[in-house]
Structures are given as structure tokens and as C-alpha cells.
XYZ file of C-alpha atoms in Angstrom:
755
model
C -0.076 -0.018 -0.005
C 1.402 3.348 -0.934
C 2.099 6.191 1.508
C -0.793 8.349 0.501
C -3.283 5.278 0.624
C -2.079 4.530 4.099
C -2.639 8.112 5.218
C -6.090 8.205 3.752
C -6.859 4.964 5.527
C -5.593 6.205 8.776
C -7.765 9.469 8.339
C -10.804 7.262 7.862
C -9.959 5.110 10.832
C -9.607 8.118 13.026
C -13.001 9.267 11.579
C -14.543 6.039 12.602
C -13.244 5.941 16.191
C -15.690 6.323 19.001
C -14.155 9.718 19.769
C -14.975 11.105 16.425
C -18.130 12.621 15.080
C -20.019 9.389 14.511
C -21.340 9.373 18.059
C -21.534 13.046 18.886
C -25.154 13.467 18.170
C -26.483 10.960 20.714
C -26.792 12.135 24.164
C -25.262 9.953 27.028
C -27.400 8.253 29.582
C -24.895 7.128 32.135
C -21.177 6.152 32.692
C -19.785 3.145 31.042
C -16.302 1.594 30.492
C -15.722 1.432 34.244
C -12.415 -0.198 33.645
C -10.875 2.650 31.807
C -9.035 5.134 33.956
C -9.918 8.745 33.130
C -6.413 9.931 32.958
C -4.056 11.128 30.141
C -1.058 13.206 31.247
C -0.308 14.128 27.678
C -3.882 15.594 27.245
C -3.545 17.644 30.536
C -0.116 18.993 29.659
C -1.179 19.925 26.186
C -4.203 21.937 27.197
C -2.585 23.533 30.231
C 0.163 24.804 27.964
C -2.151 26.180 25.253
C -4.182 28.120 27.915
C -7.547 27.546 26.338
C -9.085 27.318 29.754
C -9.378 30.512 31.739
C -6.862 30.936 34.541
C -7.702 29.134 37.750
C -10.382 26.972 36.023
C -8.305 24.100 34.844
C -9.127 21.811 37.692
C -12.692 22.386 37.247
C -12.342 21.791 33.507
C -10.644 18.321 34.330
C -13.137 17.508 36.917
C -16.046 18.111 34.528
C -14.281 15.995 31.746
C -14.443 12.977 34.216
C -17.957 13.351 35.123
C -20.640 11.462 33.079
C -22.346 13.526 30.443
C -25.960 14.682 31.206
C -28.744 13.261 28.956
C -30.390 15.777 26.861
C -33.626 15.580 24.809
C -34.821 17.884 22.112
C -38.441 18.438 21.339
C -39.170 18.345 17.560
C -40.046 22.051 17.064
C -41.725 22.289 13.719
C -44.518 19.909 14.351
C -47.690 21.672 15.376
C -48.130 19.578 18.629
C -44.673 20.449 19.985
C -46.471 22.546 22.646
C -48.512 19.552 23.453
C -45.498 17.352 24.119
C -43.894 20.174 26.125
C -47.063 20.523 28.223
C -47.118 16.817 28.815
C -43.509 16.663 29.819
C -43.709 19.633 32.127
C -47.018 19.038 33.715
C -47.007 15.366 34.007
C -43.720 13.550 33.897
C -41.373 16.219 35.330
C -43.843 17.037 38.212
C -44.104 13.355 38.956
C -40.198 13.037 38.895
C -39.825 15.763 41.541
C -41.567 13.503 44.094
C -39.392 10.583 43.518
C -36.675 9.445 45.982
C -33.977 6.894 45.106
C -32.007 5.420 47.923
C -33.086 8.235 50.220
C -32.082 10.906 47.714
C -34.612 13.191 45.903
C -34.238 13.100 42.197
C -33.393 16.334 40.486
C -36.084 17.114 37.758
C -34.840 17.836 34.211
C -33.990 21.462 33.427
C -34.432 23.408 30.178
C -31.212 24.445 28.375
C -31.141 28.235 28.936
C -30.009 29.001 25.398
C -32.240 26.682 23.327
C -35.390 28.657 22.144
C -38.832 28.092 23.446
C -37.767 25.537 26.109
C -37.528 22.907 23.471
C -34.522 21.170 24.806
C -33.905 19.783 28.342
C -31.194 17.979 30.193
C -31.028 15.541 33.146
C -28.306 13.805 35.155
C -30.416 10.653 35.565
C -28.506 7.566 34.382
C -30.302 4.480 32.845
C -29.835 2.598 36.074
C -31.628 5.210 38.078
C -34.381 5.359 35.446
C -35.162 1.675 36.104
C -35.346 2.023 39.885
C -38.672 3.559 40.087
C -41.885 2.881 38.236
C -42.515 6.517 37.592
C -38.920 6.983 36.139
C -39.309 3.912 34.055
C -42.518 5.178 32.583
C -40.819 8.437 31.824
C -37.911 6.444 30.167
C -40.468 4.420 28.109
C -42.154 7.702 27.138
C -38.885 9.062 25.814
C -38.068 5.951 23.835
C -41.562 5.845 22.232
C -41.626 9.558 21.360
C -38.163 9.279 19.969
C -39.028 6.434 17.661
C -42.102 8.561 16.519
C -39.938 11.646 15.682
C -41.402 13.836 18.260
C -38.255 13.889 20.570
C -34.721 13.491 19.649
C -32.067 12.392 22.320
C -29.146 14.558 21.229
C -26.106 16.002 22.874
C -26.526 19.573 23.847
C -23.607 21.078 22.015
C -24.611 19.086 18.912
C -27.732 21.319 18.778
C -25.768 24.556 18.458
C -24.695 24.685 14.650
C -28.217 24.466 13.178
C -29.325 27.286 15.402
C -26.573 29.433 14.218
C -27.284 28.857 10.468
C -30.444 30.990 10.732
C -32.550 28.747 8.402
C -35.491 29.951 6.453
C -38.033 27.844 4.633
C -36.762 28.956 1.192
C -33.105 27.979 1.799
C -31.117 25.308 0.004
C -29.183 23.593 2.626
C -26.300 21.083 2.281
C -25.155 18.896 5.266
C -21.825 17.632 4.202
C -20.933 14.989 6.889
C -24.419 14.259 8.159
C -24.570 10.923 9.780
C -25.955 10.028 12.280
C -28.382 12.791 11.513
C -29.590 14.563 14.604
C -28.421 18.043 13.224
C -29.877 17.103 9.887
C -33.310 16.618 11.666
C -32.878 20.058 13.277
C -32.393 21.500 9.689
C -35.531 19.764 8.344
C -37.527 21.086 11.449
C -36.356 24.669 10.595
C -37.216 24.304 7.033
C -40.732 23.346 7.894
C -41.195 26.018 10.459
C -44.666 26.794 8.928
C -46.593 23.712 9.081
C -49.348 25.088 6.868
C -46.840 24.966 3.955
C -46.598 21.355 2.822
C -43.823 21.998 0.322
C -41.323 24.633 1.528
C -39.300 26.136 -1.323
C -36.068 24.929 0.254
C -34.611 21.591 0.786
C -31.853 19.650 2.702
C -29.325 17.423 0.977
C -27.776 15.314 3.655
C -24.519 13.571 2.623
C -22.165 11.030 4.244
C -19.202 9.234 2.962
C -19.987 5.868 4.468
C -22.768 3.924 2.576
C -23.714 1.870 5.578
C -24.120 4.953 7.832
C -26.354 6.601 5.218
C -29.210 4.301 6.020
C -28.807 5.258 9.753
C -29.079 8.763 8.579
C -32.257 7.858 6.518
C -33.795 6.369 9.591
C -33.207 9.564 11.657
C -34.425 12.018 8.985
C -37.490 9.900 7.834
C -38.958 10.084 11.275
C -39.966 13.658 10.195
C -41.739 12.723 7.138
C -40.503 15.553 4.940
C -40.733 15.723 1.296
C -37.807 18.256 1.294
C -34.920 15.805 2.305
C -32.513 13.939 0.251
C -29.817 11.533 1.441
C -26.717 11.247 -0.853
C -23.434 9.070 -0.520
C -20.271 10.984 -1.382
C -16.804 11.878 -0.246
C -17.509 15.336 1.218
C -14.100 16.686 0.114
C -15.157 16.322 -3.504
C -18.818 16.277 -3.423
C -19.970 16.897 -6.903
C -21.175 20.240 -8.168
C -24.892 19.906 -9.162
C -26.874 21.542 -11.919
C -30.455 22.828 -11.864
C -32.922 24.520 -14.237
C -33.041 28.124 -13.558
C -36.155 30.390 -13.760
C -35.170 31.703 -17.335
C -35.020 27.943 -18.514
C -31.366 27.745 -18.670
C -29.133 25.298 -16.919
C -27.220 26.832 -13.854
C -25.155 25.678 -11.080
C -26.638 24.846 -7.630
C -25.121 27.024 -4.899
C -26.461 26.494 -1.448
C -27.792 29.141 1.025
C -26.615 27.188 3.994
C -23.982 24.721 4.543
C -23.310 22.646 7.662
C -19.711 21.537 7.678
C -19.489 19.388 10.804
C -16.282 17.527 10.045
C -14.658 14.369 11.295
C -12.451 15.179 14.224
C -10.330 13.679 16.968
C -13.293 14.085 19.369
C -11.544 15.047 22.533
C -14.620 17.049 23.428
C -16.539 13.784 23.811
C -14.525 12.296 26.567
C -17.487 12.553 29.092
C -19.409 10.327 26.796
C -16.823 8.312 24.874
C -14.740 6.981 27.690
C -12.129 5.159 25.569
C -11.022 8.554 24.068
C -8.994 8.803 27.456
C -6.655 6.098 26.487
C -6.572 6.646 22.805
C -6.014 10.543 22.682
C -2.780 11.800 21.135
C -1.806 14.935 19.323
C -1.241 12.771 16.242
C -5.004 12.448 15.800
C -5.382 16.107 15.094
C -2.317 16.243 12.849
C -3.772 13.493 10.708
C -7.178 15.060 10.358
C -6.158 18.571 9.715
C -5.697 18.233 5.968
C -8.952 16.329 5.488
C -10.884 19.030 7.502
C -9.374 21.781 5.196
C -10.376 19.810 1.980
C -13.984 19.407 3.240
C -14.258 23.008 4.372
C -12.837 24.271 1.076
C -15.343 22.161 -0.930
C -18.015 23.552 1.215
C -17.296 27.321 0.738
C -16.881 26.645 -3.119
C -20.528 25.469 -3.252
C -21.866 28.126 -0.950
C -23.885 30.948 -2.543
C -22.589 34.550 -2.340
C -24.282 35.897 0.833
C -24.693 32.354 2.226
C -23.594 31.017 5.576
C -21.439 28.016 6.441
C -21.074 26.815 9.849
C -17.938 24.930 10.588
C -17.925 22.715 13.748
C -16.088 19.989 15.517
C -16.341 18.207 18.793
C -12.611 18.852 19.281
C -10.990 21.613 21.602
C -7.728 21.408 19.612
C -6.892 24.572 17.644
C -5.111 22.493 14.957
C -8.603 21.200 14.004
C -10.478 24.497 14.875
C -8.870 27.988 14.397
C -6.020 26.701 12.184
C -8.606 25.369 9.649
C -10.633 28.709 9.785
C -7.523 30.733 9.563
C -6.412 28.788 6.444
C -9.872 29.283 4.779
C -9.908 33.053 5.545
C -6.318 33.492 4.205
C -6.891 31.551 0.974
C -10.196 33.309 0.416
C -8.493 36.617 -0.059
C -11.597 38.503 1.496
C -14.225 36.269 -0.121
C -14.985 34.866 3.399
C -15.712 36.615 6.653
C -16.164 35.287 10.181
C -19.629 36.344 11.434
C -20.202 37.610 14.975
C -22.797 35.180 16.422
C -22.229 36.288 19.926
C -25.806 37.614 20.121
C -27.453 34.657 18.356
C -27.742 32.326 21.390
C -28.286 34.349 24.577
C -27.579 32.288 27.651
C -24.928 30.076 25.944
C -21.478 30.393 27.619
C -18.415 30.154 25.286
C -14.841 31.091 25.092
C -13.713 33.331 22.171
C -11.365 31.862 19.637
C -7.675 32.152 20.108
C -5.074 33.894 17.814
C -1.939 32.200 19.231
C -1.334 28.475 19.519
C 1.432 26.057 19.140
C 1.916 22.514 18.085
C 2.958 19.395 20.025
C 4.010 15.977 18.764
C 2.927 12.785 20.571
C 6.550 12.636 21.946
C 6.005 15.914 23.663
C 8.097 18.192 21.366
C 6.668 21.662 20.933
C 6.871 23.757 17.727
C 5.711 27.509 17.690
C 6.261 28.148 13.937
C 6.776 26.236 10.801
C 10.315 27.512 10.617
C 11.135 25.335 13.748
C 9.818 22.062 12.197
C 12.548 19.661 11.027
C 12.513 18.598 7.329
C 11.779 15.078 8.282
C 8.556 16.230 9.893
C 7.240 18.190 6.927
C 5.044 15.236 5.729
C 3.113 15.166 9.126
C 3.318 18.893 10.166
C 2.139 21.457 7.635
C 2.405 25.263 7.569
C -1.423 25.668 7.810
C -1.321 24.280 11.249
C 0.325 27.327 12.645
C -1.148 30.826 13.115
C -0.481 33.297 10.270
C 2.752 35.224 10.916
C 1.420 38.413 9.390
C 0.047 40.272 12.528
C -2.114 42.719 10.445
C -3.749 39.771 8.565
C -4.191 37.730 11.757
C -6.051 40.634 13.297
C -8.298 41.108 10.249
C -9.384 37.577 10.367
C -11.107 38.261 13.792
C -10.640 34.677 14.968
C -11.995 35.747 18.298
C -15.468 35.426 16.690
C -15.096 31.653 16.834
C -16.795 29.962 19.706
C -15.338 27.314 21.895
C -17.692 25.621 24.514
C -15.939 24.220 27.614
C -17.545 21.309 29.534
C -17.326 22.805 32.995
C -19.097 26.138 32.021
C -22.612 24.557 31.489
C -22.210 20.927 32.233
C -21.865 19.871 28.468
C -19.358 18.338 26.109
C -16.635 20.243 24.532
C -17.225 21.797 21.130
C -16.021 24.374 18.555
C -18.002 26.374 15.984
C -17.385 29.171 13.611
C -19.882 30.939 11.287
C -18.599 31.966 7.751
C -20.319 34.316 5.536
C -19.457 34.326 1.860
C -19.009 37.808 0.501
C -17.701 36.965 -3.108
C -16.784 34.035 -5.253
C -13.695 32.060 -4.119
C -10.431 33.518 -5.740
C -9.560 30.331 -7.643
C -13.127 30.208 -9.082
C -12.753 33.794 -10.368
C -9.237 33.164 -11.828
C -10.305 29.913 -13.640
C -13.887 30.362 -14.915
C -13.550 27.668 -17.570
C -14.121 24.021 -16.906
C -10.779 22.113 -16.717
C -10.088 18.517 -17.133
C -8.821 16.544 -14.228
C -5.230 16.724 -15.595
C -5.466 20.408 -16.140
C -6.848 21.135 -12.704
C -3.909 19.072 -11.256
C -1.452 21.334 -13.155
C -3.151 24.508 -12.044
C -3.171 23.323 -8.403
C 0.544 22.655 -8.443
C 1.279 26.027 -9.781
C -0.801 28.052 -7.268
C -0.770 25.808 -4.134
C 2.151 25.581 -2.073
C 0.743 22.498 -0.157
C -1.593 19.632 -1.251
C -3.737 20.004 1.695
C -5.137 23.402 0.631
C -7.318 22.820 -2.432
C -7.273 25.998 -4.533
C -9.082 25.002 -7.763
C -12.536 23.485 -8.165
C -12.730 20.068 -9.909
C -15.690 19.783 -12.331
C -17.823 16.499 -12.195
C -16.149 13.565 -13.832
C -16.926 12.903 -17.462
C -17.029 9.176 -17.004
C -19.763 7.416 -15.117
C -19.476 7.705 -11.368
C -18.167 4.625 -9.615
C -20.806 3.403 -7.271
C -20.100 1.994 -3.757
C -22.303 0.098 -1.515
C -25.734 -1.360 -2.120
C -27.291 -0.559 -5.478
C -30.420 1.471 -5.189
C -33.719 1.174 -7.033
C -34.245 3.847 -9.570
C -36.390 7.013 -8.919
C -39.061 7.284 -11.613
C -41.168 10.469 -11.744
C -44.748 10.136 -12.998
C -46.079 12.301 -15.915
C -49.202 14.331 -15.408
C -51.128 12.145 -17.780
C -50.126 8.837 -16.016
C -53.165 6.534 -15.929
C -52.593 6.097 -12.058
C -53.851 9.683 -11.394
C -57.459 9.955 -12.587
C -58.935 7.396 -10.157
C -56.899 8.965 -7.240
C -58.055 12.414 -8.125
C -61.631 11.472 -8.445
C -61.678 9.300 -5.298
C -60.082 11.975 -3.086
C -61.222 14.973 -5.021
C -57.776 16.387 -5.148
C -57.603 20.172 -5.788
C -56.450 21.315 -9.224
C -53.166 22.660 -7.894
C -51.936 19.141 -6.716
C -48.494 18.894 -8.109
C -48.738 15.647 -9.864
C -45.194 15.972 -11.433
C -43.746 15.713 -7.875
C -45.006 12.123 -7.558
C -42.479 9.372 -8.020
C -42.083 5.554 -7.569
C -39.232 3.166 -7.214
C -39.767 0.854 -10.044
C -39.867 0.863 -13.831
C -41.854 -2.418 -14.204
C -45.039 -3.891 -12.937
C -47.726 -2.298 -10.850
C -46.693 0.651 -8.708
C -46.870 -0.483 -5.109
C -46.106 2.929 -3.360
C -46.283 6.441 -4.454
C -43.928 9.134 -3.029
C -43.728 12.874 -3.217
C -40.729 15.236 -3.236
C -40.763 19.044 -3.395
C -40.341 20.871 -6.699
C -36.767 21.992 -6.118
C -35.631 18.454 -5.055
C -37.311 17.147 -8.333
C -35.227 19.763 -10.164
C -32.133 18.565 -8.556
C -32.797 14.867 -9.230
C -33.816 15.202 -12.917
C -30.642 17.137 -13.705
C -28.012 15.111 -11.729
C -28.799 11.430 -12.011
C -25.354 10.571 -13.214
C -23.540 13.129 -10.743
C -24.870 11.800 -7.517
C -25.658 8.648 -5.521
C -29.068 9.212 -4.000
C -29.696 6.849 -1.131
C -33.275 8.183 -0.245
C -35.702 10.881 -0.896
C -39.368 11.507 -0.790
C -42.226 10.781 1.661
C -44.781 8.029 1.123
C -48.303 9.356 0.386
C -50.118 6.406 -1.086
C -49.851 2.491 -0.994
C -51.524 0.156 -3.295
C -54.538 -1.632 -1.952
C -55.671 -4.515 -4.054
C -59.300 -4.517 -2.734
C -59.645 -0.788 -3.115
C -60.295 -0.828 -6.728
C -63.853 -2.103 -6.286
C -64.432 1.087 -4.136
C -63.090 3.341 -6.937
C -59.222 3.578 -6.070
C -56.514 1.119 -5.727
C -54.340 3.363 -3.403
C -54.915 4.006 0.172
C -53.480 7.023 2.055
C -50.155 6.568 4.076
C -49.973 8.194 7.444
C -46.294 9.108 6.734
C -47.389 11.558 4.094
C -50.782 12.691 5.394
C -49.464 16.137 6.381
C -47.869 16.721 3.031
C -51.029 15.447 1.224
C -53.790 16.818 3.363
C -54.004 20.317 1.939
C -54.916 18.941 -1.465
C -57.618 16.371 -0.281
C -61.154 17.716 -0.558
C -63.261 14.612 0.137
C -63.116 11.346 2.169
C -62.742 13.298 5.477
C -64.550 12.636 8.716
C -64.419 15.172 11.492
C -63.838 13.309 14.758
C -63.906 14.307 18.501
C -61.447 13.444 21.312
C -63.628 10.464 22.362
C -63.795 9.388 18.679
C -60.015 9.301 18.540
C -59.794 7.217 21.789
C -62.222 4.702 20.365
C -60.280 4.491 17.043
C -56.764 4.074 18.660
C -57.664 1.730 21.316
C -60.324 -0.571 19.506
C -59.235 -2.720 16.821
C -62.141 -2.447 14.426
C -65.094 -0.575 16.091
C -68.474 -0.432 14.644
C -69.501 2.857 12.993
C -72.124 3.198 15.883
C -69.384 3.443 18.497
C -68.430 6.835 17.161
C -70.178 9.940 18.405
C -73.293 11.037 16.557
C -71.619 13.614 14.353
C -68.871 11.453 13.162
C -71.301 8.453 12.874
C -73.533 10.409 10.512
C -70.495 11.558 8.405
C -69.243 7.961 8.205
C -72.642 6.613 7.169
C -72.833 8.826 4.175
C -69.349 7.813 2.984
C -68.540 4.865 0.805
C -66.019 2.167 1.807
C -62.275 2.835 1.436
C -59.479 4.938 2.577
C -60.286 8.065 4.591
C -58.959 11.015 6.664
C -59.790 11.389 10.345
C -59.572 15.000 11.036
C -59.564 16.499 14.557
C -59.716 20.151 15.110
C -59.154 21.815 18.636
C -62.163 22.630 20.691
C -61.612 25.805 22.461
C -64.289 25.131 24.860
C -62.394 21.989 26.135
C -59.036 23.223 27.390
C -58.105 19.678 28.475
C -58.273 18.338 24.962
C -55.327 18.575 22.455
C -54.960 22.218 21.255
C -53.430 21.303 17.835
C -55.002 19.840 14.827
C -54.480 16.062 14.026
C -54.974 14.022 10.813
C -54.896 10.295 10.881
C -55.385 7.828 8.023
C -58.170 5.390 8.225
C -60.510 2.826 6.447
C -64.191 2.884 6.265
C -65.386 -0.596 6.135
C -68.793 -2.137 5.465
C -69.944 -1.702 9.046
C -66.768 -0.544 10.934
C -64.008 1.972 10.842
C -60.403 1.929 11.936
C -57.313 4.043 12.068
C -54.111 3.062 10.081
C -51.616 4.509 12.452
C -48.182 2.954 13.318
C -47.646 1.871 16.873
C -45.573 4.742 18.275
C -47.748 7.358 16.695
C -50.898 5.618 18.169
C -49.175 5.787 21.530
C -48.169 9.259 20.968
C -51.775 10.507 20.293
C -53.147 8.402 23.210
C -50.744 10.261 25.593
C -51.908 13.421 24.220
C -55.484 12.347 25.130
C -54.613 11.306 28.638
C -54.586 7.538 28.089
C -51.813 5.622 29.842
C -50.225 3.004 27.754
C -47.112 1.922 29.604
C -46.470 -0.696 32.304
C -45.761 0.428 35.865
C -42.247 -1.298 35.915
C -40.303 -3.712 33.813
C -41.322 -7.212 34.677
C -44.458 -6.310 36.258
C -48.043 -6.599 34.898
C -49.726 -3.818 32.828
C -51.715 -1.019 34.366
C -55.562 -1.254 34.289
C -55.724 1.371 31.571
C -53.346 -0.602 29.489
C -55.276 -3.842 29.977
C -58.181 -2.120 28.159
C -56.091 -1.291 25.096
C -53.601 -4.178 25.050
C -55.467 -6.458 22.851
C -56.641 -3.763 20.574
C -53.198 -2.300 19.741
C -51.041 -5.496 20.182
C -51.008 -5.916 16.412
C -49.151 -2.722 16.385
C -46.423 -3.737 18.794
C -44.030 -3.095 15.847
C -44.710 -1.649 12.475
C -43.801 -4.849 10.662
C -45.453 -7.329 13.165
C -42.341 -8.514 15.090
C -41.912 -8.126 18.809
C -38.454 -6.869 18.618
C -37.111 -4.707 15.637
C -33.524 -3.685 15.375
C -32.563 -0.654 13.282
C -31.297 -2.923 10.489
C -34.705 -4.603 10.272
C -36.343 -1.278 10.151
C -34.221 -0.241 7.060
C -35.275 -3.284 4.984
C -36.241 -2.649 1.329
C -39.429 -2.218 -0.584
C -38.879 -5.320 -2.583
C -37.864 -7.441 0.481
C -39.152 -5.731 3.624
C -43.110 -5.784 3.251
C -43.917 -8.581 0.929
C -44.360 -10.915 3.840
C -47.071 -8.886 5.154
C -49.340 -9.144 2.193
C -50.931 -6.243 3.761
C -52.655 -4.644 0.665
C -54.706 -7.888 0.361
C -55.873 -7.736 3.906
C -56.746 -4.112 4.019
C -59.774 -3.778 1.927
C -62.714 -5.620 3.384
C -63.785 -3.725 6.483
C -64.455 -6.807 8.758
C -61.248 -8.554 7.430
C -58.936 -5.968 8.875
C -58.532 -7.622 12.048
C -54.822 -8.774 11.872
C -53.364 -6.010 9.725
C -51.040 -3.226 11.094
C -49.670 -0.922 8.348
C -46.019 -1.249 7.676
C -44.111 1.952 8.742
C -41.355 1.812 6.196
C -38.748 4.514 5.648
C -40.341 5.653 2.276
C -37.843 5.212 -0.474
C -35.022 3.701 1.539
C -35.247 0.076 0.676
C -32.061 -1.782 1.724
C -31.256 -3.438 4.941
C -27.874 -2.743 6.317
C -27.249 -6.448 6.447
C -26.530 -6.191 2.748
C -24.097 -3.330 2.735
C -20.357 -3.707 2.503
C -18.559 -4.244 5.841
C -15.702 -1.965 5.107
C -15.878 1.671 4.877
C -15.313 3.836 1.929
C -12.231 6.121 2.718
C -12.217 9.850 2.334
C -10.171 10.604 -0.647
C -8.883 13.820 -2.204
C -10.261 15.034 -5.553
C -6.735 15.883 -6.583
């Protein structure tokens, strides 16, 4: 293996270590690795010498690093019932927790993160062990797990929530998440894009990328809990992610530039020591030296694709200036004024952070210090690069305003360690201005050698490759957009009385042949991207499922039933097949398997009697005269049978709505019998124990494919006949992501340079 290949392999191995960005998004729930001693003398000597921690606080800093990381949860902010979940947490679970004592000690209730807007993020020091010591705490834990699976709550490390907040997302923004897996920050971006729930298709979109094919499916699982038509997951090396084309408003072809980019790069992860305990024994300064070049290449590729006037947030979970300020300084210096560090000090009031530093030095793993590139021996030049040191020109350094960078220290607010910087693009990058023509790969290499001193600083933009892109990982089924005159549409339009502005051209399927099993929708702009770049990018997943084929439905006028995943996208266009229901009606529908129409209250009963058999929408609207009922609209998919009616709602969403209605669905404690309230609903909802009918579902099973994952259900043949619906629970698939991780490669695709 050549030297460059070994380096790339090592870079990716560092990326995949527990201390890297892979695990940063998931909040910790208690200490582990008890056999690992939380000591690293080299780490302490390095950060004491650098002086990143304020004078007199280093002991506090180290003490905090040795403490378990608090668990943090974030309520999904864009959904209209976020306030209902917050109300449920504060007035039910948190109040109950305050009365709990474990081993004679009173439990401290969760507290809101002071800097997160609208009290939508909370933290607690309760470990998993403590959660299982009390029936009330166990119930709280089960609530968190269930709501997380439904997409209403995310368990995410506090500092991981910061970058999306600093991006200032608006619904029309085109957003790129360059290193997105596992996807908690991606979920935040989607939430912000859908800040107005009355708009089913925001003008903007999120393209979430990750280099690792296998982790892309975990990213899909995270993103798809939000059921957005404006998210696409792609699989590329972030350091040379292809430049995409789109159709412009004047009918011409143009380059896609993003309004917002999240550049959350792979890092050594020493800010995660509270959660990833093994970083203590694995930490060395070599990690940051190996990753520095990769971080620059990814960041450079990001700013190249950023629109003028756009914002790119660069972040790491490392405290090391080699991975932080050194990368930002390199970007600013090479940009020649095209980039500017934004002052984000007022964007998150309540967040404590340290300003970026302007002086730092470098230490080898042997403990040797270097203050300047001139001190580095020639035999070290392949490991230590000039870009790792602060700029020597004091005026240039002052103009960079590196103090606008933000470093979060663990002991200031009981968090992990983190670094974040916000870059604003004022003009095209200088190498793009100098070389406007499209160059071949060989020409670009020649240019790079003539204008770049060091190979780690990429100063020319490589065009997409002419030859067909090499594919890695599992082969995806094709995305096929339907035409407006597709024969599938007339019966659907007639049956559901779709409004004339329904965007039929945004509907797609995943097969060229045979009957269409599922129909999905994407936003107009994502359709634009997909149609213009099929050979440039590897799409893993996009779209939200809106209809599924129902064999028995044809006799009622339509072969496609509504899918709960896409109901909030589709609902604004549906003008018939709707039944307005009350709180009591919803309780009946979600706790009884197949209730007779007569069990509904009179108003809903009369509506249902007038409606023919087939798929329906069950619509609830808040009753202001009943403050105890849900104060947000609810739309559920259902089926009107011959003499009965039922809701087609996945298990966790079913439990979610029942909780909102005040119905308890959890056991008192693991190993004990169910509560009385649960006994009443156990039989009615047991077919919904999992979305695919199994008692225990692993993430891998949940990612299985359209052509393999739901054929065993034969569900479409069992849905149609009213009274024959007894054993059917609709599959909650992940829309267009149809490949189990059991079939992906076991090795990782390494990061590689374009040059």
C-alpha cells in the first residue's frame, strides 16, 4: 500500500473511532467503561500549555471531563403539537419525577437548556440505572423511547444542537449537510425548514451527505421520522462532493449554490471524553495532525459550493486549535476576502462560550513543541504543515477576527466540549474567479501545483467527472417520476377529489416495471435537482410515502390508500373522504381494533354513514371550549369498512396520540403486569407492537427494502374488506429507503482527495 493510501486509510480510521463525530449527536445516559481510568497526562499537559481554559479553572475543567455527560432531549420544534409534548413533559412527567426518591435521595427534575429557544431542549443527570429503579422513572424512560421512535423527541447531545441554530434557516433555503450521519443535526435542519406547518412544500430543501454507505441508512432512519418531502440523502466523499446543476427560472441550466451549509467535519473528538470514555486512553496529538488536511479539504469544498451571501457553519467536537482555528485561518487566508467570520455572540443568549484564540503552538505525540513552521525539522514536513500554525502576518491575523469563533468548555454549562465558527461568503472564491472555464482533471492538477504551496489546501474546483461515477455500497432502485397524464392519477384524483393545484409531477415511484406499489412525493426543487443530476450523485433516499396500493380498493373506486407518513404533506390537497372526529372518537379508534360505526359519536357516525367504503382521513380540530383536549390539529389515516371503521396509524404514533388524550399505555415497571388502563387497550393495539409485526425490531430490520421488507405482510390484500382488517397493522417503512444494512459492505469507503 502506498504512503498516500495509508494516510487516507488512517484518516478514515480516525473518523470512525468512538471519539469522532460518529457518536457525537447521541446524548449519553450514564457512565460506562468502568475499567478505563480517566487519566491522560499528555492531554492535560497539552491543554494546560495552550491556555484555552481561563486561569484558575483548569481543575474544574478536568473534573467536568471526568463526570458522566448529562442526558439531553430535544422536542421536535416544527410539528404543530410540539407545545402539547412540552405541556405533557412539564405538567405530567417532570412533576411526578420531583416527588421521587431513590436510595433516600430526591431526584433532580430535568431542566431546560437556557440557550435553546422556546424551552424545546432539556437535560437531566439521571442515568439508565436510576431510570429503572422507580416505576415513575421507568414510565418516563419508556415515554422518551416511544416518542423518539415517533420523531417527536430526539435524544441529542446539547452542544450538537448549536450549529443548526447558528445557521439561521429559512423555509426557502437550499441547505447542504456535508457530513451528516448519524443525523440529529440534519433533523434540526429539516425542522427549521418546516417552521410553517401550513406549507406542505417549502421552497427550500436539505441534501444530507455522508461518505459511508452503511451509515447513510442510519441517517435515513433518523431523517425519515420527520416525514418531509424536502430531504435527500446522498453518498459521497464530502471533500469532493459533486457540483450539481439545476434548471433556472429563465429556462437555462445553472449551477446549484447552497444558501446554507453545515460543515460538521470528522475530528479527533476530545470534546466527547465525558461520553466516549475510551478517548481517554486513545487520545494523542497525532490524531489532530492526521485530520487537519482532511478538514481543510472538506471545508474548502463547502465554501466553493456556498452561494454569495450564504452562511457556512464549521464545527467539531474537538477543542484542539489545529482542527479548529487553524482550519478557519487557512480558509480565510486563501479566500482573499471572499469569506468573513460572522459575529454570532448575540444569536444564542444564555450560551457560555470562550472566544477563539489567535496564538497557539503544536505538540507531537513525543511531547516536542513547535511555535512556528520554521522550527519544524524537514523530516517532519510530511506530518506537520504550515497551515497548522497561526498566520505570521499580525495585520492579516487581526483582520481575520478569530476571536469570533466559539469554543464551548464542559465545565461552564455541564456539556461536552465543542467548537463552532460561522462563515459568510462575500464574493466567489478567488480560484473560481481566476479559472472560470471548466478544466479536465489533469489540467486542474497542473493549476493546483502552480498556485498551491501545499496539497492539503485545495485551490481549484474540480468539475464533475466525465466518466460514469463509480458506485459503492448497495445498488439503489431507480427513482421514476410520473407524468401528469399517467393513468394512475384519474382514479386517485376522483376518489379523493384532489384540488387542481396538486403537483402531480412531484410524484415518484421506485420501479420501472409492474404495478406501482407505493407512491412518494418530493418538493419541486428536489425534483429539479434529481432530474438534472442522475449521473452526478448517488441518491440513497428521498421523498415521503403518500399512497400505498390496496388490491381490494379498486372495487371502491381507487387502488391506493393513504399513508400516514405523508398525510401532512397530502392533506392540503384532499377535498373529500374526510370525517371530522372528536377526542372521544380518537380514543375509540386508537384503542379498539375495528370498532363499529355506531361506536363513534353522533356527528362522526352520521358523516361515516354517508361515506362509501375505502381509505379516509380522520380529522380533529381543537375545541376551545375544552382546554383539556389537544390544542393542535390532528390528521389520521383510516379505513371505512362495511359496518366498521379503523385508524391506520403505526404503533408509536398511536401511543403518542393516546398520551396526548390522557390515556396511559405503559407498564408500571419492567417485569410487572400492565396498568388497568393498558389492559383495556392491550388487545386492541397488540397488532401494532411493531410496524412490521415483530416483537423486537432492530434498526437494521427497520431499514429493509421495498422489494424485500413488506412482501411478507401481504397487507394490501388484507386491508380492503372492513371486517377482514383484524390482523393487519400497516407497515411503517422508511419511504424510499429500501435496503437493509445487512446487505451493505462491511468495510468503509475512505475519504479521498479530488486531486
